[in-house]
Coordinates of C-alpha atoms in Angstrom, one line a residue:
M65 CA 42.1 -6.9 -51.1
N66 CA 41.5 -6.2 -54.6
A67 CA 43.0 -3.2 -56.2
A68 CA 41.3 -0.5 -58.3
P69 CA 42.4 0.1 -62.0
S70 CA 44.0 3.2 -60.3
G71 CA 46.2 0.9 -58.1
R72 CA 44.2 2.0 -54.8
P73 CA 42.4 -0.5 -52.8
T74 CA 38.7 -0.4 -52.7
S75 CA 36.3 -0.6 -49.7
P76 CA 34.7 -4.1 -49.5
L77 CA 31.4 -2.0 -49.5
G78 CA 32.4 0.2 -52.4
R79 CA 32.3 3.7 -52.8
R80 CA 28.7 3.9 -51.0
G81 CA 30.4 1.9 -48.3
S82 CA 33.1 4.5 -47.8
T83 CA 30.3 7.1 -47.6
Y84 CA 28.5 5.1 -44.7
V85 CA 31.9 4.8 -42.9
L86 CA 32.5 8.4 -43.1
L87 CA 29.0 9.4 -42.0
G88 CA 29.4 6.7 -39.0
L89 CA 32.6 8.8 -38.0
A90 CA 30.8 11.9 -37.8
I91 CA 28.1 10.6 -35.9
A92 CA 30.3 9.2 -33.3
V93 CA 32.2 12.7 -33.3
L94 CA 28.9 14.3 -32.7
S95 CA 27.8 11.9 -30.2
A96 CA 30.9 12.3 -28.2
S97 CA 30.7 16.4 -28.3
A98 CA 27.1 15.6 -26.9
L99 CA 28.4 13.7 -24.0
M100 CA 31.2 16.5 -23.1
F101 CA 29.2 19.5 -23.8
P102 CA 25.5 18.6 -22.7
T103 CA 22.6 20.6 -24.7
A104 CA 19.9 22.5 -22.8
D105 CA 17.8 19.3 -23.1
T106 CA 20.0 17.1 -20.8
A107 CA 21.3 17.1 -17.2
S108 CA 24.8 18.4 -16.9
P109 CA 27.5 18.0 -14.1
N110 CA 26.2 21.4 -12.6
R111 CA 22.7 20.4 -12.5
P112 CA 22.4 16.4 -12.2
L113 CA 19.2 14.9 -12.1
T114 CA 18.5 11.9 -9.5
V115 CA 15.8 9.6 -10.1
S116 CA 14.3 7.2 -7.7
L117 CA 12.3 4.2 -8.5
T118 CA 9.7 3.3 -5.6
F119 CA 7.5 0.6 -5.3
D120 CA 4.5 0.4 -2.7
D121 CA 2.6 -2.0 -0.7
G122 CA 4.9 -5.2 -0.4
R123 CA 3.3 -7.1 -3.5
A124 CA 5.0 -10.2 -4.4
N125 CA 5.1 -9.4 -8.0
Q126 CA 7.3 -6.8 -7.1
M127 CA 10.3 -9.3 -6.8
V128 CA 10.1 -9.3 -10.8
A129 CA 11.2 -5.4 -10.4
Q130 CA 14.1 -6.4 -8.2
Q131 CA 15.5 -8.7 -10.8
L132 CA 15.0 -6.1 -13.6
L133 CA 16.8 -3.5 -11.2
K134 CA 19.9 -6.0 -10.6
K135 CA 19.8 -6.5 -14.4
H136 CA 20.4 -3.1 -14.9
A137 CA 22.7 -2.4 -11.8
M138 CA 20.2 -0.2 -10.3
T139 CA 18.5 -0.3 -6.9
G140 CA 14.9 1.0 -6.0
T141 CA 13.0 1.7 -2.5
F142 CA 10.4 -0.6 -1.6
Y143 CA 7.8 0.7 0.9
I144 CA 6.2 -2.2 3.0
N145 CA 3.2 -2.5 5.0
S146 CA 4.6 -4.7 7.6
S147 CA 1.4 -6.5 8.8
S148 CA 0.9 -7.8 5.2
I149 CA 4.4 -9.8 5.0
E150 CA 3.8 -13.5 4.7
V151 CA -0.1 -13.0 4.1
P152 CA -1.0 -15.4 1.4
G153 CA -2.5 -13.8 -1.7
G154 CA 0.2 -11.9 -3.3
H155 CA 2.2 -10.4 -0.8
M156 CA 5.9 -10.6 0.0
T157 CA 7.9 -12.8 2.5
R158 CA 10.4 -11.7 4.9
G159 CA 12.8 -13.6 2.7
D160 CA 11.8 -11.5 -0.2
L161 CA 12.6 -8.3 2.3
D162 CA 16.2 -9.9 2.8
V163 CA 16.7 -10.3 -0.8
L164 CA 15.6 -6.9 -1.6
E165 CA 18.1 -5.2 1.0
A166 CA 21.0 -7.9 -0.2
S167 CA 20.8 -6.6 -3.4
G168 CA 21.1 -3.0 -2.5
N169 CA 17.6 -1.7 -2.5
E170 CA 16.2 0.1 0.3
V171 CA 13.1 -1.3 2.7
G172 CA 11.0 1.6 4.0
G173 CA 7.7 2.1 5.9
H174 CA 4.1 2.5 4.7
S175 CA 2.2 2.0 8.1
A176 CA 1.3 -1.4 9.6
N177 CA -2.5 -1.7 8.0
H178 CA -2.3 0.9 5.0
L179 CA -5.3 3.0 6.5
S180 CA -5.8 6.9 5.8
L181 CA -3.8 8.3 8.7
S182 CA -5.5 11.7 8.7
S183 CA -8.7 10.0 9.3
L184 CA -7.5 8.4 12.5
S185 CA -6.7 9.9 16.0
T186 CA -3.5 10.7 16.6
D187 CA -2.7 7.9 18.9
E188 CA -3.8 5.6 16.2
A189 CA -1.8 7.1 13.6
E190 CA 1.3 7.1 15.4
R191 CA 0.8 3.3 16.4
Q192 CA 0.4 2.8 12.9
V193 CA 3.4 4.6 11.4
C194 CA 5.7 3.7 14.7
T195 CA 4.7 0.0 14.9
D196 CA 5.3 -0.3 11.4
R197 CA 8.9 0.9 11.3
N198 CA 9.6 -0.9 14.4
T199 CA 8.7 -4.2 13.0
L200 CA 10.9 -3.4 10.0
L201 CA 13.7 -2.6 12.5
S202 CA 13.3 -5.8 14.3
W203 CA 13.7 -7.8 11.2
G204 CA 16.8 -6.0 10.4
H205 CA 15.8 -3.5 7.6
A206 CA 17.1 0.2 8.2
A207 CA 13.9 1.9 7.6
T208 CA 14.5 5.6 7.1
S209 CA 12.1 6.3 4.5
F210 CA 8.0 6.3 4.6
A211 CA 5.2 6.9 2.2
Y212 CA 2.0 8.0 3.1
P213 CA -1.0 5.4 2.5
F214 CA -3.4 7.1 -0.2
S215 CA -0.9 10.1 0.0
D216 CA -3.3 11.2 3.1
L217 CA -1.4 13.4 5.2
N218 CA -1.7 17.0 7.4
A219 CA 0.6 18.5 9.8
T220 CA 0.0 15.9 12.2
V221 CA 0.5 13.2 10.3
Q222 CA 3.7 14.7 9.1
S223 CA 4.8 15.3 12.6
I224 CA 4.1 11.7 13.2
A225 CA 6.4 10.6 10.6
A226 CA 9.4 12.4 12.2
R227 CA 8.3 11.2 15.6
C228 CA 8.7 7.6 14.7
G229 CA 12.2 8.1 13.3
Y230 CA 11.9 8.6 9.7
D231 CA 14.2 11.1 7.8
T232 CA 11.8 11.6 4.9
A233 CA 8.2 10.9 4.0
R234 CA 6.7 10.7 0.6
T235 CA 3.4 11.6 -0.9
V236 CA 2.2 10.9 -4.6
G237 CA 2.1 13.5 -7.3
G238 CA 3.0 17.3 -7.3
L239 CA 5.4 16.9 -10.0
R240 CA 4.8 17.1 -13.9
S241 CA 3.7 13.8 -15.5
P242 CA 1.6 12.6 -18.5
R243 CA -1.1 11.2 -16.2
G244 CA -1.4 14.0 -13.7
C245 CA -0.5 17.6 -13.3
T246 CA 1.1 19.0 -16.6
D247 CA 2.1 22.5 -15.2
C248 CA 3.7 21.5 -12.0
P249 CA 7.4 21.6 -11.4
A250 CA 9.2 18.8 -13.4
T251 CA 11.4 18.0 -10.4
E252 CA 11.7 18.1 -6.3
P253 CA 14.6 20.4 -5.4
T254 CA 17.6 18.9 -3.7
P255 CA 17.3 19.3 -0.7
P256 CA 13.4 19.0 -0.8
A257 CA 11.3 22.0 0.2
D258 CA 9.3 19.9 2.7
I259 CA 11.5 16.5 3.6
Y260 CA 8.1 15.2 5.4
A261 CA 5.9 16.1 2.2
T262 CA 8.3 15.0 -1.0
R263 CA 6.7 15.0 -4.3
T264 CA 6.5 12.5 -7.0
A265 CA 5.2 12.0 -10.6
A266 CA 1.5 10.6 -10.7
D267 CA 1.0 7.0 -10.1
V268 CA 2.3 4.6 -12.7
D269 CA -0.4 2.6 -14.1
E270 CA -1.3 0.3 -17.2
T271 CA -2.1 3.3 -19.3
W272 CA 1.6 4.9 -19.1
T273 CA 3.6 4.2 -22.4
L274 CA 7.2 3.7 -22.6
E275 CA 7.5 7.0 -24.5
E276 CA 5.5 8.8 -21.6
L277 CA 8.1 7.3 -18.8
E278 CA 11.0 8.6 -20.8
N279 CA 9.6 11.8 -21.7
T280 CA 8.9 12.6 -17.8
V281 CA 12.7 11.9 -17.4
T282 CA 14.1 14.1 -20.6
K283 CA 11.7 16.9 -19.4
A284 CA 13.0 16.7 -16.0
E285 CA 16.7 16.7 -17.3
A286 CA 15.9 19.9 -19.2
T287 CA 15.3 21.8 -15.7
N288 CA 17.8 22.8 -13.3
G289 CA 18.6 19.3 -12.0
G290 CA 17.1 18.2 -8.7
W291 CA 15.1 15.0 -8.0
L292 CA 12.3 12.9 -9.9
T293 CA 10.6 10.2 -8.0
F294 CA 8.3 7.4 -9.8
V295 CA 5.8 5.5 -8.0
F296 CA 5.1 1.9 -8.9
H297 CA 2.8 -0.8 -7.5
D298 CA 2.2 -4.1 -9.5
V299 CA 4.7 -5.4 -12.0
C300 CA 2.4 -7.9 -14.1
D301 CA 0.6 -7.9 -17.2
G302 CA -2.7 -5.8 -16.6
C303 CA -3.5 -7.5 -13.4
E304 CA -4.2 -4.5 -11.6
Q305 CA -5.2 -1.1 -13.1
R306 CA -2.1 0.5 -10.9
S307 CA 0.4 -1.9 -12.8
I308 CA 3.2 -2.1 -15.3
R309 CA 4.2 -4.5 -17.7
A310 CA 7.5 -6.2 -16.9
S311 CA 8.6 -5.9 -20.6
V312 CA 7.8 -1.9 -20.4
L313 CA 9.7 -1.6 -17.1
D314 CA 12.7 -3.4 -18.4
Q315 CA 12.7 -1.2 -21.6
F316 CA 12.6 1.6 -19.5
L317 CA 15.3 0.5 -17.3
T318 CA 17.6 -0.2 -20.4
W319 CA 17.0 3.5 -21.7
L320 CA 17.3 5.1 -18.3
Q321 CA 20.8 3.1 -17.6
A322 CA 22.1 4.8 -20.7
R323 CA 21.2 8.3 -19.3
S324 CA 24.0 8.1 -16.9
A325 CA 26.3 9.2 -19.4
L326 CA 24.3 12.6 -19.3
H327 CA 24.4 12.9 -15.6
T328 CA 20.9 11.2 -14.9
T329 CA 21.5 8.8 -12.0
V330 CA 19.2 6.2 -10.1
K331 CA 19.4 6.4 -6.4
T332 CA 17.3 5.0 -3.6
V333 CA 15.2 7.6 -1.5
R334 CA 17.8 7.1 1.1
E335 CA 20.8 8.1 -1.1
A336 CA 18.9 10.9 -2.7
V337 CA 18.1 12.6 0.6
G338 CA 20.7 11.5 3.2
G339 CA 19.6 11.5 6.8
S340 CA 20.7 9.4 9.9
M341 CA 19.3 6.3 11.4
K342 CA 17.2 7.1 14.2
P343 CA 16.3 4.5 17.0
P344 CA 12.8 3.0 17.5
A345 CA 9.9 5.2 19.0
A346 CA 7.5 3.6 21.4
P347 CA 3.9 3.9 20.0
P348 CA 0.9 4.7 22.2
P349 CA -0.4 1.5 23.9
P350 CA -3.9 0.5 22.4
P351 CA -6.9 0.6 25.2
P352 CA -7.1 -2.2 27.4
P353 CA -9.5 -5.2 26.9
G354 CA -13.0 -4.6 28.5
G355 CA -14.1 -6.3 31.4
P356 CA -16.7 -9.2 31.5
G357 CA -20.0 -7.9 30.1
V358 CA -18.5 -4.6 28.6
N359 CA -19.1 -3.9 25.2
T360 CA -16.0 -2.5 23.4
V361 CA -17.3 -1.8 19.9
R362 CA -17.0 1.9 19.0
N363 CA -19.7 3.5 17.3
P364 CA -21.5 0.3 18.0
S365 CA -25.1 1.8 16.7
L366 CA -23.7 2.8 13.6
E367 CA -24.7 6.6 13.9
T368 CA -21.6 8.2 13.2
V369 CA -20.5 8.5 9.6
S370 CA -17.0 7.4 8.5
P371 CA -14.6 10.3 7.6
V372 CA -13.4 8.7 4.4
D373 CA -16.5 6.9 3.1
A374 CA -19.9 8.2 3.1
D375 CA -21.4 4.8 2.8
L376 CA -20.1 3.5 5.7
P377 CA -20.0 4.0 9.8
R378 CA -17.2 5.5 11.5
C379 CA -14.7 2.8 13.0
F380 CA -15.9 0.2 10.5
E381 CA -15.1 -1.0 7.0
S382 CA -16.2 -2.9 4.1
A383 CA -14.6 -6.4 3.5
G384 CA -15.3 -9.7 1.6
Y385 CA -13.2 -12.0 -0.9
G386 CA -13.9 -14.0 -4.0
D387 CA -16.0 -13.2 -7.1
N388 CA -19.3 -11.5 -6.4
S389 CA -20.8 -7.8 -6.7
V390 CA -21.9 -6.3 -3.4
T391 CA -22.6 -2.6 -2.5
F392 CA -22.7 -1.1 0.9
S393 CA -25.0 1.7 2.0
R394 CA -25.9 3.7 5.0
V395 CA -29.8 3.5 5.2
N396 CA -32.4 5.2 7.5
D397 CA -33.5 1.6 8.6
A398 CA -32.3 1.1 12.2
H399 CA -32.8 -1.1 15.1
S400 CA -31.9 1.9 17.4
G401 CA -31.2 5.6 16.6
K402 CA -31.3 6.5 12.9
F403 CA -29.0 4.6 10.9
G404 CA -28.4 1.1 9.8
E405 CA -26.1 -0.5 7.4
R406 CA -27.3 -2.5 4.1
L407 CA -25.1 -5.0 2.2
T408 CA -26.8 -5.9 -1.3
M409 CA -25.2 -9.0 -2.8
N410 CA -26.1 -8.3 -6.4
S411 CA -24.4 -11.3 -8.1
W412 CA -22.3 -14.3 -6.6
T413 CA -20.2 -16.9 -7.9
E414 CA -18.1 -17.4 -4.6
G415 CA -16.8 -15.7 -1.6
D416 CA -18.8 -13.0 1.0
A417 CA -19.0 -9.7 2.2
K418 CA -19.3 -8.1 5.4
L419 CA -19.2 -5.1 7.6
L420 CA -16.4 -5.2 10.3
P421 CA -15.1 -2.9 12.9
L422 CA -12.0 -1.4 11.3
M423 CA -9.0 -3.7 11.5
D424 CA -6.6 -1.2 13.0
L425 CA -4.4 -1.3 16.4
G426 CA -6.6 -0.3 18.8
E427 CA -8.7 2.7 17.9
C428 CA -11.7 0.9 16.5
S429 CA -10.8 -2.8 16.9
N430 CA -11.8 -4.9 20.2
Q431 CA -8.9 -5.9 22.2
V432 CA -8.7 -9.1 23.8
T433 CA -6.9 -11.3 26.6
S434 CA -5.7 -14.3 25.2
G435 CA -7.6 -17.4 26.4
R436 CA -10.9 -15.6 27.1
R437 CA -14.3 -16.4 25.5
Y438 CA -16.4 -13.5 24.1
E439 CA -19.8 -12.7 23.1
V440 CA -20.2 -11.2 19.5
S441 CA -23.6 -10.1 18.4
A442 CA -25.2 -7.6 15.9
W443 CA -28.8 -7.2 15.3
Y444 CA -30.0 -7.8 11.5
K445 CA -32.7 -8.4 8.7
S446 CA -31.9 -10.4 5.8
D447 CA -33.4 -12.6 3.0
V448 CA -30.9 -15.1 2.9
E449 CA -29.0 -17.1 5.6
V450 CA -25.9 -15.2 7.3
S451 CA -23.3 -16.0 9.8
L452 CA -20.6 -14.1 12.1
R453 CA -17.3 -14.1 10.8
L454 CA -14.3 -13.5 13.2
F455 CA -10.4 -12.4 12.5
T456 CA -7.8 -12.0 15.2
R457 CA -4.7 -9.6 15.0
N458 CA -1.1 -10.4 16.3
A459 CA 1.9 -8.3 17.6
V460 CA 3.2 -6.8 14.2
G461 CA -0.7 -6.0 13.5
Q462 CA -1.4 -8.9 11.0
W463 CA -5.1 -9.7 10.9
T464 CA -6.1 -13.4 9.7
F465 CA -9.0 -15.3 9.6
W466 CA -10.0 -17.1 12.9
T467 CA -13.7 -18.7 13.1
Y468 CA -17.2 -18.5 12.2
S469 CA -20.5 -19.2 13.9
P470 CA -23.4 -21.6 12.9
P471 CA -25.8 -19.8 10.1
F472 CA -28.7 -17.6 11.3
S473 CA -32.0 -18.1 9.3
P474 CA -33.3 -15.2 7.1
A475 CA -35.4 -12.7 9.4
S476 CA -37.8 -10.2 8.1
G477 CA -37.9 -8.3 11.3
W478 CA -34.9 -6.9 13.5
T479 CA -33.2 -10.3 15.1
R480 CA -30.4 -10.6 17.2
A481 CA -27.6 -12.8 16.1
S482 CA -25.3 -13.6 19.1
W483 CA -22.5 -16.2 19.6
I484 CA -20.0 -17.2 22.1
S485 CA -16.6 -17.6 20.6
P486 CA -13.9 -20.1 21.4
A487 CA -11.1 -19.3 23.9
T488 CA -9.0 -16.9 21.6
P489 CA -5.7 -17.9 20.4
A490 CA -2.3 -17.3 22.5
D491 CA -1.2 -14.6 19.9
A492 CA -4.4 -12.8 19.6
L493 CA -4.2 -9.0 20.8
A494 CA -7.5 -8.1 19.2
V495 CA -10.7 -9.2 17.1
S496 CA -12.9 -8.0 14.6
F497 CA -16.2 -9.5 13.4
G498 CA -19.3 -9.0 11.4
L499 CA -22.2 -10.7 10.0
A500 CA -21.5 -12.0 6.4
I501 CA -23.8 -12.5 3.4
D502 CA -22.6 -15.4 1.0
R503 CA -25.4 -15.4 -1.7
V504 CA -27.4 -13.3 -3.7
G505 CA -29.7 -11.0 -1.2
T506 CA -30.0 -8.2 1.1
L507 CA -28.5 -7.8 4.8
T508 CA -29.3 -4.9 7.1
T509 CA -27.4 -4.8 10.4
D510 CA -27.2 -2.3 13.3
D511 CA -26.0 -2.5 17.1
Y512 CA -23.0 -4.5 17.2
G513 CA -21.8 -6.1 20.7
F514 CA -18.6 -7.6 21.8
A515 CA -18.1 -8.3 25.4
E516 CA -15.8 -10.9 27.3
V517 CA -18.0 -13.8 28.7
P518 CA -17.8 -13.6 32.7
R519 CA -15.9 -16.7 33.9
L520 CA -17.4 -19.2 35.9
T521 CA -16.2 -19.5 39.3
S522 CA -16.0 -22.8 41.3
P523 CA -18.0 -22.8 44.4
A524 CA -16.3 -22.5 47.5
V525 CA -15.4 -26.0 49.3
R526 CA -16.5 -26.2 52.9

């Protein structure tokens, strides 16, 4: 090292460099003090903050989140609709679920078919919750946490979550967040005030910034500690409105990982609230299949309105796929009674649209006996060709496309479309069906029918 005129060695940075070194030492001392003596803006040993990162619906792109969590030595809770697993079009596989648990993540339940539980009968809601959990258990996953689809719950639904064996059940919202309630509590107390209605920050969507994610945590740290849960859906670059970019999630986890020095830790829901593993609970059985000639469609004349959508009849849902624009409306144009349903295809590039009996586990769908044939029918008026499309459900509640009828010609007056199906597949427990429109035009439907075709008997041999 060179000597100064005074004979003392100089810093390689000169006098200004020495000042920077001293300043750096001072900052280091202050930082260490902050860790030893947290300010009012951080958590503390006496008021630690637990953060849970939860992901809904079993989307395949959430495996990106699994990789990011692993990168940051964190784990999350993934709420799964078991009937969507292995379904093509962006859903997880059973192998994905195995990877999640092998990495220390939690697999929880989200109901079989992701329906609004409070709108269902008690038996159907129980089938949805218990069947989903039992399927996850049979696949080797310790499902102890539940999330209500659409955050839809009431006292009956809460009691069902408990009856089906869950230790805790989560809503969405109720805590302070930049895209939700601004004067709500910042955290859920531990233990939660209502273990079967635990609260979260609002759904994270593509409008959330990294700063807003961080501020939600720091505001929670400034309280008396507790539990803060985030709700994520898709992890992608703007593929859905309720999504977060992988880069933003990565930055947030990097920042969150450093907060552990300030007594903010990331835990799964099961780790945060505890509980015990309960055995499977048998759900109520669905109604039996109807006998030959018996119409099993619920609300077949479409007279009763849906409790969740005023544009649809009860026990029915709108369905379709592809690139098109369609509107569903409940109209005073009926074959019988007062109401029919009108589907208007405003624009079309590909795909179709149809009105179907609700794809559930028994309340609204038509139960079948495998190997039997069924007559499906609906009255219609249309200015374009239409056809009947049929779907089947298996034991885990998974609905898949089965078959379709020949086309039916346009009809200006009420006309009955009917078709006898092939024998139902061996694994089919139920069928849903409807008339589909697959081009620009209008279809009005009413009076649906689904009945087993009487089997022919051989004449007696004399």
